[in-house]
Coordinates of C-alpha atoms and ligand atoms in Angstrom, one line a residue:
M1097 CA 69.4 90.6 94.7
T1098 CA 71.4 94.1 95.2
T1099 CA 68.7 97.0 95.8
R1100 CA 68.9 99.9 93.9
Y1101 CA 69.4 101.4 97.2
R1102 CA 72.3 99.4 98.4
V1103 CA 74.3 99.9 94.9
E1104 CA 73.8 103.7 95.8
Y1105 CA 74.9 103.3 99.3
A1106 CA 77.9 101.3 98.4
L1107 CA 79.1 103.7 95.2
K1108 CA 78.5 107.0 97.3
S1109 CA 78.0 106.9 100.9
H1110 CA 81.7 107.3 101.6
R1111 CA 81.8 110.1 99.0
R1112 CA 79.0 112.4 100.4
D1113 CA 78.5 114.3 103.9
Q1114 CA 74.9 113.7 105.1
L1115 CA 74.5 117.2 107.2
I1116 CA 75.5 119.1 103.9
E1117 CA 73.7 117.1 101.4
W1118 CA 70.6 117.4 103.5
I1119 CA 70.7 121.4 104.0
K1120 CA 71.4 121.4 100.1
G1121 CA 68.1 119.4 99.9
L1122 CA 66.4 121.8 102.0
L1123 CA 67.4 124.7 100.0
A1124 CA 66.6 123.2 96.5
V1125 CA 63.1 124.0 97.6
P1126 CA 62.8 127.6 97.1
F1127 CA 65.6 127.2 94.6
V1128 CA 63.1 125.5 92.4
L1129 CA 60.0 127.6 93.5
H1130 CA 61.3 131.0 93.5
S1131 CA 65.0 130.9 91.5
Q1132 CA 64.1 129.2 88.4
P1133 CA 64.4 130.9 85.2
N1134 CA 61.2 132.8 84.2
A1135 CA 59.6 133.3 80.8
V1136 CA 61.6 135.5 78.6
Y1137 CA 59.3 138.7 78.6
Q1138 CA 59.5 138.6 82.5
E1139 CA 63.4 139.1 82.9
H1140 CA 63.6 142.7 83.3
S1141 CA 66.1 143.6 86.0
E1142 CA 63.4 145.1 88.5
S1143 CA 61.7 141.7 88.4
L1144 CA 65.3 139.8 88.9
I1145 CA 66.3 142.1 92.0
E1146 CA 62.7 141.0 93.4
V1147 CA 63.2 137.5 93.3
A1148 CA 66.6 137.8 94.7
A1149 CA 65.2 139.2 97.5
N1150 CA 62.5 136.8 98.3
T1151 CA 65.0 133.7 97.9
H1152 CA 67.4 135.5 100.0
Q1153 CA 65.2 135.5 102.7
R1154 CA 63.8 132.1 102.4
Y1155 CA 67.1 131.0 102.1
A1156 CA 67.9 132.7 105.6
E1157 CA 64.6 131.2 106.8
I1158 CA 65.8 127.6 106.4
M1159 CA 69.3 128.5 107.9
R1160 CA 67.8 129.7 110.8
D1161 CA 65.5 126.9 111.5
V1162 CA 68.5 124.5 110.9
E1163 CA 70.3 126.5 113.2
K1164 CA 67.8 126.0 116.0
L1165 CA 67.8 122.5 115.1
I1166 CA 71.4 122.3 116.3
L1167 CA 70.9 123.6 119.1
D1168 CA 68.1 121.6 120.5
H1169 CA 70.7 118.9 119.4
I1170 CA 73.4 120.5 121.4
E1171 CA 71.2 120.7 124.4
H1172 CA 70.4 117.0 123.6
Q1173 CA 74.2 116.1 123.9
R1174 CA 74.1 118.3 127.2
I1175 CA 71.8 115.9 128.9
N1176 CA 73.3 112.8 127.2
A1177 CA 70.6 112.3 124.6
P1178 CA 71.9 113.1 121.7
G1179 CA 70.5 110.2 119.5
K1180 CA 67.0 111.6 120.5
S1181 CA 67.6 115.1 118.9
K1182 CA 65.5 115.8 116.2
L1183 CA 68.8 116.4 114.1
K1184 CA 69.5 113.3 114.7
L1185 CA 66.3 111.6 113.6
L1186 CA 66.8 114.0 110.2
V1187 CA 70.6 113.4 109.6
P1188 CA 71.2 109.8 111.4
S1189 CA 75.4 110.5 110.6
V1190 CA 75.6 113.8 112.7
G1191 CA 77.9 114.0 114.9
S1192 CA 78.6 116.3 117.7
F1193 CA 78.8 120.2 117.9
F1194 CA 81.1 121.9 120.3
T1195 CA 79.6 125.2 119.7
S1196 CA 76.2 127.2 118.4
L1197 CA 76.9 127.7 114.6
Y1198 CA 75.3 130.9 113.6
L1199 CA 73.7 129.4 110.3
E1200 CA 71.9 132.8 109.2
D1201 CA 74.3 135.4 110.1
A1202 CA 76.8 133.1 108.2
F1203 CA 74.3 132.6 105.2
K1204 CA 74.0 136.2 104.9
Y1205 CA 77.6 137.1 104.8
Q1206 CA 78.4 134.0 101.9
D1207 CA 75.6 135.2 100.0
A1208 CA 76.8 138.7 99.9
Q1209 CA 80.3 137.1 98.9
R1210 CA 79.0 134.5 96.2
F1211 CA 75.5 136.0 95.3
I1212 CA 74.0 132.5 95.9
S1213 CA 70.3 134.0 95.8
R1214 CA 71.2 135.8 92.8
R1215 CA 71.4 132.2 91.3
R1216 CA 68.7 130.8 88.8
F1217 CA 70.1 127.9 87.0
V1218 CA 72.7 126.6 89.6
A1219 CA 71.4 125.4 93.0
P1220 CA 72.7 126.3 96.1
S1221 CA 75.7 123.6 96.0
F1222 CA 77.8 121.6 98.4
N1223 CA 80.8 124.3 98.4
D1224 CA 78.0 127.4 99.3
I1225 CA 77.0 124.8 102.2
R1226 CA 80.4 124.5 103.0
L1227 CA 81.4 127.9 103.5
I1228 CA 78.4 128.8 105.1
L1229 CA 79.4 126.2 107.5
N1230 CA 83.0 127.2 108.0
S1231 CA 81.7 130.8 108.4
A1232 CA 79.3 129.8 111.1
Q1233 CA 81.7 128.1 113.1
L1234 CA 83.8 130.8 113.1
L1235 CA 81.0 133.1 114.4
G1236 CA 80.2 130.2 117.0
L1237 CA 84.0 130.3 118.2
V1238 CA 84.5 134.5 118.3
R1239 CA 80.9 134.9 119.9
Q1240 CA 80.8 132.0 122.4
H1241 CA 83.8 130.7 123.8
G1242 CA 87.2 132.4 122.2
L1243 CA 89.6 130.7 120.1
D1244 CA 93.3 129.5 121.9
L1245 CA 94.2 126.7 119.3
V1246 CA 93.9 126.2 115.8
T1247 CA 95.8 122.8 114.5
F1248 CA 96.0 122.8 110.5
D1249 CA 96.4 119.8 108.3
G1250 CA 99.4 120.1 105.8
D1251 CA 98.8 119.0 102.3
V1252 CA 96.0 120.5 100.4
T1253 CA 95.3 122.8 103.6
L1254 CA 98.8 124.7 104.0
Y1255 CA 100.5 123.9 100.5
D1256 CA 99.3 122.2 97.6
D1257 CA 99.3 118.2 97.7
G1258 CA 102.8 116.8 97.9
S1259 CA 104.8 120.2 98.0
N1260 CA 106.6 122.1 100.5
L1261 CA 106.0 125.2 102.7
T1262 CA 108.0 127.9 101.0
D1263 CA 108.4 131.5 102.2
D1264 CA 106.3 133.2 99.5
N1265 CA 103.2 131.4 100.8
P1266 CA 100.5 133.8 102.0
V1267 CA 99.7 131.8 104.7
I1268 CA 102.9 132.5 106.5
P1269 CA 102.1 135.8 107.9
R1270 CA 98.8 134.9 109.0
I1271 CA 100.1 131.8 111.0
I1272 CA 102.2 134.8 112.8
R1273 CA 99.4 137.1 113.2
L1274 CA 97.8 134.0 115.4
L1275 CA 100.8 133.3 117.7
K1276 CA 101.2 136.9 117.7
K1277 CA 97.7 137.6 119.3
G1278 CA 99.1 134.6 121.9
R1279 CA 97.5 131.6 120.1
K1280 CA 99.0 127.9 119.9
V1281 CA 99.2 126.8 116.2
A1282 CA 99.9 123.1 115.6
I1283 CA 100.7 121.4 112.0
V1284 CA 98.5 118.0 112.2
T1285 CA 99.8 116.0 109.2
A1286 CA 99.8 112.6 108.1
A1287 CA 103.2 112.8 107.1
G1288 CA 105.3 110.7 109.3
Y1289 CA 109.0 111.3 109.8
T1290 CA 111.0 110.7 112.9
E1291 CA 113.8 113.2 112.1
A1292 CA 113.2 116.8 112.2
P1293 CA 115.3 117.6 109.0
K1294 CA 112.3 116.3 107.0
Y1295 CA 109.8 118.3 108.7
Y1296 CA 112.1 121.1 108.3
G1297 CA 112.5 120.4 104.6
R1298 CA 109.0 120.3 104.3
L1299 CA 108.2 123.6 106.4
K1300 CA 111.2 125.8 106.0
G1301 CA 109.6 128.9 105.0
L1302 CA 107.4 128.9 108.0
M1303 CA 110.1 127.6 110.3
D1304 CA 112.7 130.4 108.9
S1305 CA 110.0 133.3 109.0
L1306 CA 109.1 132.1 112.5
H1307 CA 112.7 132.0 113.7
T1308 CA 113.4 135.8 112.5
S1309 CA 110.2 137.4 113.0
P1310 CA 110.7 140.1 115.0
Q1311 CA 107.1 140.6 116.0
L1312 CA 107.0 137.7 118.0
T1313 CA 108.3 136.9 121.6
E1314 CA 110.4 133.9 122.4
H1315 CA 107.2 132.3 124.2
Q1316 CA 105.0 133.5 121.4
K1317 CA 107.5 131.2 118.9
H1318 CA 107.1 128.4 121.0
G1319 CA 103.4 128.5 120.4
L1320 CA 103.7 125.9 117.0
I1321 CA 104.4 122.5 117.0
V1322 CA 104.3 119.9 114.4
M1323 CA 102.4 116.7 115.2
G1324 CA 103.4 114.0 112.4
G1325 CA 102.1 110.8 111.5
E1326 CA 98.7 111.9 112.9
S1327 CA 99.3 111.6 116.3
N1328 CA 102.9 109.7 116.4
F1329 CA 106.0 112.3 116.3
L1330 CA 105.7 115.5 117.8
F1331 CA 108.3 118.0 117.3
C1332 CA 108.6 121.4 119.1
Y1333 CA 110.3 124.9 117.8
D1334 CA 113.8 124.6 118.9
P1335 CA 115.9 128.2 117.9
T1336 CA 119.4 126.1 118.9
S1337 CA 118.8 123.4 116.3
P1338 CA 119.9 123.8 112.7
D1339 CA 116.5 122.5 111.8
L1340 CA 114.8 124.7 114.2
L1341 CA 112.4 122.3 115.2
T1342 CA 113.4 119.1 118.0
Y1343 CA 111.7 115.9 118.4
V1344 CA 109.7 116.0 121.7
P1345 CA 109.8 112.1 123.6
R1346 CA 106.6 110.3 123.6
S1347 CA 107.0 110.0 127.2
E1348 CA 106.4 113.8 127.4
W1349 CA 103.3 114.4 125.5
V1350 CA 101.3 110.9 125.1
L1351 CA 97.6 111.1 126.4
D1352 CA 97.1 108.5 129.3
E1353 CA 94.8 106.1 126.9
M1354 CA 97.7 106.3 124.5
T1355 CA 100.4 104.7 126.6
L1356 CA 97.8 101.3 126.7
W1357 CA 98.9 101.0 122.9
K1358 CA 101.2 97.8 122.7
E1359 CA 104.2 97.6 120.5
D1360 CA 103.0 93.8 119.2
D1361 CA 99.5 95.2 118.5
I1362 CA 100.8 98.1 116.5
T1363 CA 102.6 95.7 114.7
E1364 CA 100.3 93.2 114.2
L1365 CA 97.8 95.7 112.6
L1366 CA 100.5 97.0 110.3
D1367 CA 101.1 93.6 109.2
I1368 CA 97.5 93.3 108.3
A1369 CA 97.1 96.6 106.8
E1370 CA 100.3 95.8 104.5
S1371 CA 99.1 92.2 103.4
S1372 CA 95.5 93.8 102.5
L1373 CA 97.5 96.8 100.5
R1374 CA 99.5 94.3 98.6
A1375 CA 96.8 92.0 98.0
C1376 CA 94.9 95.1 96.6
A1377 CA 97.9 96.7 94.9
A1378 CA 98.0 92.9 92.7
N1379 CA 94.8 92.7 92.1
L1380 CA 94.3 96.3 90.7
N1381 CA 97.4 95.8 89.1
L1382 CA 98.7 99.0 90.5
P1383 CA 101.6 100.9 89.3
A1384 CA 102.6 101.1 93.0
A1385 CA 105.3 100.3 96.1
V1386 CA 104.3 99.7 99.5
L1387 CA 106.3 101.6 102.1
R1388 CA 106.4 100.1 105.5
K1389 CA 107.3 102.5 108.4
D1390 CA 107.4 102.7 112.3
R1391 CA 104.0 103.9 112.7
A1392 CA 102.5 103.7 109.0
V1393 CA 102.2 101.5 106.1
G1394 CA 101.3 102.7 102.5
V1395 CA 101.4 102.4 98.9
Y1396 CA 102.5 105.6 96.4
P1397 CA 102.9 105.4 93.0
I1398 CA 106.5 104.6 91.0
N1399 CA 108.3 105.3 87.9
G1400 CA 106.3 108.3 87.5
S1401 CA 102.7 107.0 86.9
K1402 CA 99.6 107.5 88.7
I1403 CA 97.0 105.9 90.7
S1404 CA 93.6 106.5 89.4
R1405 CA 91.2 107.9 91.7
E1406 CA 88.9 104.8 91.9
Q1407 CA 91.9 102.7 92.4
L1408 CA 93.0 104.9 95.6
E1409 CA 89.4 105.0 96.8
E1410 CA 88.9 100.9 96.2
T1411 CA 92.1 100.5 98.0
V1412 CA 91.3 102.6 101.0
L1413 CA 88.1 101.0 101.4
V1414 CA 89.4 97.7 101.4
V1415 CA 92.0 98.0 103.7
Q1416 CA 89.6 99.6 106.1
N1417 CA 87.1 96.9 105.9
T1418 CA 90.1 94.0 106.5
V1419 CA 91.8 95.8 109.2
E1420 CA 88.4 96.7 111.2
G1421 CA 87.2 93.5 110.7
S1422 CA 90.3 92.1 112.8
A1423 CA 90.3 91.6 116.4
V1424 CA 93.6 93.9 116.5
G1425 CA 91.6 96.7 114.6
S1426 CA 89.2 97.1 117.2
R1427 CA 91.7 97.1 119.9
L1428 CA 94.2 100.0 118.4
P1429 CA 92.5 103.1 116.6
F1430 CA 93.9 103.3 113.1
C1431 CA 93.1 105.9 110.2
A1432 CA 93.1 104.4 106.7
F1433 CA 93.1 107.3 104.2
N1434 CA 93.2 108.2 100.5
G1435 CA 96.0 110.8 100.2
G1436 CA 95.3 112.3 96.8
R1437 CA 98.2 110.1 95.2
D1438 CA 98.5 107.3 97.5
V1439 CA 96.9 105.3 100.3
F1440 CA 98.3 105.4 103.9
V1441 CA 97.3 103.1 106.9
D1442 CA 98.7 105.2 110.2
I1443 CA 98.4 103.8 113.8
G1444 CA 96.1 106.5 115.9
D1445 CA 94.2 109.2 114.3
K1446 CA 93.9 113.1 114.0
S1447 CA 91.2 113.0 117.3
W1448 CA 94.5 111.9 119.2
G1449 CA 97.0 114.3 117.5
V1450 CA 94.6 117.2 117.9
R1451 CA 93.9 116.2 121.7
A1452 CA 97.5 115.5 122.8
C1453 CA 98.3 118.9 121.3
Q1454 CA 95.9 120.3 123.7
Q1455 CA 97.3 118.6 126.4
Y1456 CA 100.7 119.7 125.6
F1457 CA 99.3 123.3 125.8
G1458 CA 98.2 123.1 129.5
G1459 CA 95.1 121.4 128.4
I1460 CA 93.0 123.6 125.7
E1461 CA 89.3 122.8 125.4
R1462 CA 87.7 121.5 122.4
T1463 CA 85.5 124.2 122.3
R1464 CA 88.5 126.9 122.2
T1465 CA 90.2 124.7 119.5
L1466 CA 89.9 124.6 115.5
H1467 CA 91.1 122.2 113.1
V1468 CA 91.4 123.5 109.4
G1469 CA 91.6 120.6 106.8
D1470 CA 90.7 119.3 103.5
Q1471 CA 89.9 115.7 104.5
F1472 CA 86.1 115.3 106.0
L1473 CA 84.6 112.6 104.7
S1474 CA 83.6 110.0 106.5
A1475 CA 85.9 107.1 104.9
G1476 CA 89.3 107.0 103.8
A1477 CA 89.7 110.7 104.6
N1478 CA 91.7 111.9 107.7
D1479 CA 91.1 115.0 108.5
F1480 CA 87.4 113.6 109.6
K1481 CA 88.3 112.0 113.1
A1482 CA 89.3 115.6 114.5
R1483 CA 85.7 116.3 114.5
L1484 CA 86.0 114.0 117.7
A1485 CA 88.5 116.6 119.6
S1486 CA 87.8 120.4 118.5
T1487 CA 85.8 122.3 115.9
T1488 CA 86.6 122.2 112.5
A1489 CA 86.6 124.3 109.4
W1490 CA 86.8 122.1 105.6
I1491 CA 88.3 123.7 103.2
T1492 CA 89.5 122.5 99.6
S1493 CA 92.8 124.4 98.6
P1494 CA 95.2 126.5 100.7
A1495 CA 93.8 129.6 99.0
E1496 CA 90.7 129.0 101.2
T1497 CA 92.8 128.4 104.3
V1498 CA 94.0 131.9 103.8
Q1499 CA 90.9 133.5 103.6
L1500 CA 89.3 131.3 106.5
L1501 CA 92.1 133.4 108.6
D1502 CA 91.4 136.6 107.1
E1503 CA 88.0 136.0 108.0
L1504 CA 88.6 135.1 111.3
E1505 CA 90.7 138.3 111.5
D1506 CA 87.8 140.8 110.2
L1507 CA 85.2 139.1 112.5
E1508 CA 87.6 139.8 115.7
S1509 CA 88.4 143.0 114.6
G1510 CA 85.1 144.4 114.4
N1511 CA 84.8 144.7 110.7
R1512 CA 82.2 142.5 110.6
S1513 CA 79.7 141.3 113.1
Ligands
IMP1078 P1 98.7 115.6 105.3 O1 97.2 115.8 104.1 O2 99.4 116.6 105.9 O3 97.9 114.4 106.4 O4 99.8 114.3 104.3 C1 99.1 113.3 103.9 C2 100.2 112.9 102.9 O5 101.6 112.7 103.9 C3 99.9 111.8 102.7 O6 99.1 111.6 101.2 C4 101.4 110.7 101.9 O7 101.7 111.3 100.7 C5 102.3 111.5 103.0 N1 102.8 110.7 103.9 C6 104.4 110.5 104.3 N2 104.5 110.2 105.0 C7 103.1 109.4 105.6 C8 102.9 108.4 106.6 O8 103.7 108.0 107.6 N3 101.3 108.4 106.9 C9 100.8 108.9 105.8 N4 101.1 109.8 105.2 C10 102.4 109.8 104.9
MG1079 MG1 95.5 117.0 103.6

């Protein structure tokens, strides 16, 4: 018989981030003990402020303890025993950390923005903790290692899902500011095209602004690249091309391990994924068509219809399981993900994409790289794999990306410590 636990696991595990859920659980205790609504006669403002200060103190202490557990986990990574850390026992799915996370300071910053400890009816949420982790990561980069490369996902991170990066997008001056500081920037997107005009079409606002920017030297302008299809097609800035981008031949940028990916295996993996997608589309009666590309295969909605979230999730989990279970699926890295409106399977994944960008720019360290994206759930999400190659920030909209870049600027210019 299927246990309740298995049902819960099967239904939910792919939609939860275990570390965030665990921290949320820790903060729920002081929330219940200290913050929850008092009797009406106690509701005068003095006691409210006292309660908030007390709660702030308790939350900050918990974040400091988690910060220490992460330090201990990093120490275990260093001596090659990450599996033995206390954090790993408490949160088995936890991965590697490339910098310390200054969670206590990050909490204090986010509490001042979001008034988390003043709330008495709504406990610290997934979004509160996600944003605290982002702030803690920025602090880790700025205080410990410095930042040389920022990689951005495209859809939802730089522009709305399926839209283009137009010249009024507020992220453009922020990207130019990164380049002006001598940093490198890469857009690491699943969108996989082999021709420059397609990327120019999607990124026109950014490419035109970069090209005409009086603030940037030619050298700084060449600090922007585009990695498409997760890790399959690289384009660099080219002022002589009408598309301002030029395809970089694979031989000039692939990692050594990627040269071992065989064309026969790529075809075989995509064949398996395609038949699984077709079977799923038939089974769920999806209003969708299958699109086979060089290095990817996907299903997308047709005739103005919409595939429901449940259908997208089912499809991505089915195709992921099918390919994982195949022989070629264990030889070749691939990424199956829910793109919000469609489902795609790509050869390679963003860990390869980010690492290739690091190598292209002369070997930038993981500790000095930040990937910003919106898809960090463990299954069916394509930014998740970037965690193997760099530090990460998990945003949920293009506006949050802008906020994150401004927070970085404030930190570096000393407006905040
Ligand atoms: P991202 O968020 O920038 O990684 O872009 C993901 C979206 O790109 C997907 O949801 C698709 O709509 C679109 N896309 C276009 N071509 C491809 C491809 O070859 N592989 C995966 N996604 C693609
Ligand atoms: Mg995205």
